[in-house]
PDB file of C-alpha atoms in Angstrom:
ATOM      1  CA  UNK A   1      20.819  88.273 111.777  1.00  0.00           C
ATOM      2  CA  UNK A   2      22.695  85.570 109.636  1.00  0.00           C
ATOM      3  CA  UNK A   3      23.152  82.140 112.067  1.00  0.00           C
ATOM      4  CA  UNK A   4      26.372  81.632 113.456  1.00  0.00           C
ATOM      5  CA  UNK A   5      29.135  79.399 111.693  1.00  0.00           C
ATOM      6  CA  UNK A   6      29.793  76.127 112.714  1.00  0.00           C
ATOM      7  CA  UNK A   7      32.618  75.971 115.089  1.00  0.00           C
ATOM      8  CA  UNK A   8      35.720  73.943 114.489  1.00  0.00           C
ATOM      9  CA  UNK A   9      35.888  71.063 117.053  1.00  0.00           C
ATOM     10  CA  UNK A  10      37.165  71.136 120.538  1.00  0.00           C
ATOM     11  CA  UNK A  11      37.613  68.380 122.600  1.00  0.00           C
ATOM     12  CA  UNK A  12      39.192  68.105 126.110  1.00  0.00           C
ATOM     13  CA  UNK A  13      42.121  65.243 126.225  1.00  0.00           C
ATOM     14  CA  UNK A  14      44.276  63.583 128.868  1.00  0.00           C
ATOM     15  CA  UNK A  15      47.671  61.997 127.580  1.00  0.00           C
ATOM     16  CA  UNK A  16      49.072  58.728 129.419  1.00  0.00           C
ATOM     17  CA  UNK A  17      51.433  59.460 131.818  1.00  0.00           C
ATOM     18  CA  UNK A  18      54.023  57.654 129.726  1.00  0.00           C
ATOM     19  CA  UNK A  19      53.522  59.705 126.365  1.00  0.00           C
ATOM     20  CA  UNK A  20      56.430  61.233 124.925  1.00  0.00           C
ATOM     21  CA  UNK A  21      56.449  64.854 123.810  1.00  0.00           C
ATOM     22  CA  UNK A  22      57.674  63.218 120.231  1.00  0.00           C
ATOM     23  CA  UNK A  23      54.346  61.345 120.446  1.00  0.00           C
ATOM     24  CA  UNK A  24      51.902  63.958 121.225  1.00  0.00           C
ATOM     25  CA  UNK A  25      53.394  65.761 118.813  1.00  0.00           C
ATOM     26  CA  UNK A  26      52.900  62.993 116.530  1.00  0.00           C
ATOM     27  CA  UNK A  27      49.468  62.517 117.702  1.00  0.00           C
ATOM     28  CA  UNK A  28      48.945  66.484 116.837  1.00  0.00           C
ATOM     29  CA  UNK A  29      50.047  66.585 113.453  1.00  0.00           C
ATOM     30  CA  UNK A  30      48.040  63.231 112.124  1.00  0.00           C
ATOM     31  CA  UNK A  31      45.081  64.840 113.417  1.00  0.00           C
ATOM     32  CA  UNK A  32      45.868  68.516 112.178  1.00  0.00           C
ATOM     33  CA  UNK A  33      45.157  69.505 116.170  1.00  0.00           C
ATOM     34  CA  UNK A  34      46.818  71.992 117.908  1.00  0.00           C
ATOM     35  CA  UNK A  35      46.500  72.808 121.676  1.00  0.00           C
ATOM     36  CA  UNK A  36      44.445  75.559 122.302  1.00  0.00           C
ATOM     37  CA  UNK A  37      44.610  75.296 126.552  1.00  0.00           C
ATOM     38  CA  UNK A  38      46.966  73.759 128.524  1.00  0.00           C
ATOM     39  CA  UNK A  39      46.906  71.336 131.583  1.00  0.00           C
ATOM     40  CA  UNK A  40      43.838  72.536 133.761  1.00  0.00           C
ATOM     41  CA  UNK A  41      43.724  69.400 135.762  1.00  0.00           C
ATOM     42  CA  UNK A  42      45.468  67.550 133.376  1.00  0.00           C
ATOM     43  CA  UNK A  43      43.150  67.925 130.715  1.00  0.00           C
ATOM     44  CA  UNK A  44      44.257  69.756 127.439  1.00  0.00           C
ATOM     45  CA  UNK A  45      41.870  71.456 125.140  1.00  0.00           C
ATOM     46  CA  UNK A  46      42.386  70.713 121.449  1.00  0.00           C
ATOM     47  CA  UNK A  47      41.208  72.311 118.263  1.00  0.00           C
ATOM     48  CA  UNK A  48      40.877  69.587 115.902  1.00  0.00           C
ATOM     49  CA  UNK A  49      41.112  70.870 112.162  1.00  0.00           C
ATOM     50  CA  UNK A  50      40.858  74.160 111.600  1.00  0.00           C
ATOM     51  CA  UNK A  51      37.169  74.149 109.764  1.00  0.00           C
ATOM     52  CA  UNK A  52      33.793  73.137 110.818  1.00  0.00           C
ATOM     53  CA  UNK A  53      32.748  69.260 110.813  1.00  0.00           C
ATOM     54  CA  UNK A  54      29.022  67.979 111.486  1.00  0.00           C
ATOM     55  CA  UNK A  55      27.828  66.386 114.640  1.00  0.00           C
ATOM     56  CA  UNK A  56      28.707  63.251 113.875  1.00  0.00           C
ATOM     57  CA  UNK A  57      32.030  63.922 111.927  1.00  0.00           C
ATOM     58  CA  UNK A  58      32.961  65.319 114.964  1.00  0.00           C
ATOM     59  CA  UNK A  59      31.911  62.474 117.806  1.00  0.00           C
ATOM     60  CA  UNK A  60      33.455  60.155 115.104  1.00  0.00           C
ATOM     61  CA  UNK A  61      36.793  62.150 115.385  1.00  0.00           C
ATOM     62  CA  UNK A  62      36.850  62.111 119.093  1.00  0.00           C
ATOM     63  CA  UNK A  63      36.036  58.578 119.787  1.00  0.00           C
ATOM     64  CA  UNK A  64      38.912  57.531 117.718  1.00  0.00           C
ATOM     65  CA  UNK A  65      40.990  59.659 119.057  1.00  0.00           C
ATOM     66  CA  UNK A  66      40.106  58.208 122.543  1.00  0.00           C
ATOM     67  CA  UNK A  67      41.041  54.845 121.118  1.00  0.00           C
ATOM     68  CA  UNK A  68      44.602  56.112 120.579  1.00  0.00           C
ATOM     69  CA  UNK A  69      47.327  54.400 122.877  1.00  0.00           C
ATOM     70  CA  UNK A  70      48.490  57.443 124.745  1.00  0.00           C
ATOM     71  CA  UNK A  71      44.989  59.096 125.330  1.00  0.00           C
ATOM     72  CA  UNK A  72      43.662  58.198 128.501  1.00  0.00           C
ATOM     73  CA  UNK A  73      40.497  59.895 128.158  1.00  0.00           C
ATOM     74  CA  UNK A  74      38.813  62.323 124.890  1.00  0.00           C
ATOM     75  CA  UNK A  75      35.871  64.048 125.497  1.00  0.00           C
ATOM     76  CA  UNK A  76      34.038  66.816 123.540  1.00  0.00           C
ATOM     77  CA  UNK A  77      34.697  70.192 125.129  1.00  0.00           C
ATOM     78  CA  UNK A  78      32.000  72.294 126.305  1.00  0.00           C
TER      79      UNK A  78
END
């Protein structure tokens, strides 16, 4: 059995209360994300880029996107 592809990267996200659609959607398009689940206690799951990134790549990705201004909290998804 050939090992399983990589999987593109997920990662759980909570906007600021104060975010603007226009910003999210900002937010979404400079980090080629789109939402993949919506809202379950506040928390949206993202698809980050639409290929495979390593390990690190990946935690990189996610801990600046935590850094942005209307993230309250970025997390790897499960």
């Amino acid at each position: 059995m050939p090992p399983a592809a990589p999987a593109p990267v997920h990662a759980l996200v909570r906007f600021a209360p104060e975010a603007l659609l226009a910003d999210i959607t900002a937010l979404l398009d400079s980090y080629q994300a789109s939402i993949i689940e919506g809202a379950k206690g506040g928390l949206f799951k993202l698809q980050l880029g639409d290929g495979p990134l390593s390990k690190a790549d990946a935690d990189s990705l996610i801990e600046k996107l935590a850094r942005e201004k209307i993230v309250k909290l970025a997390v790897p998804a499960p």
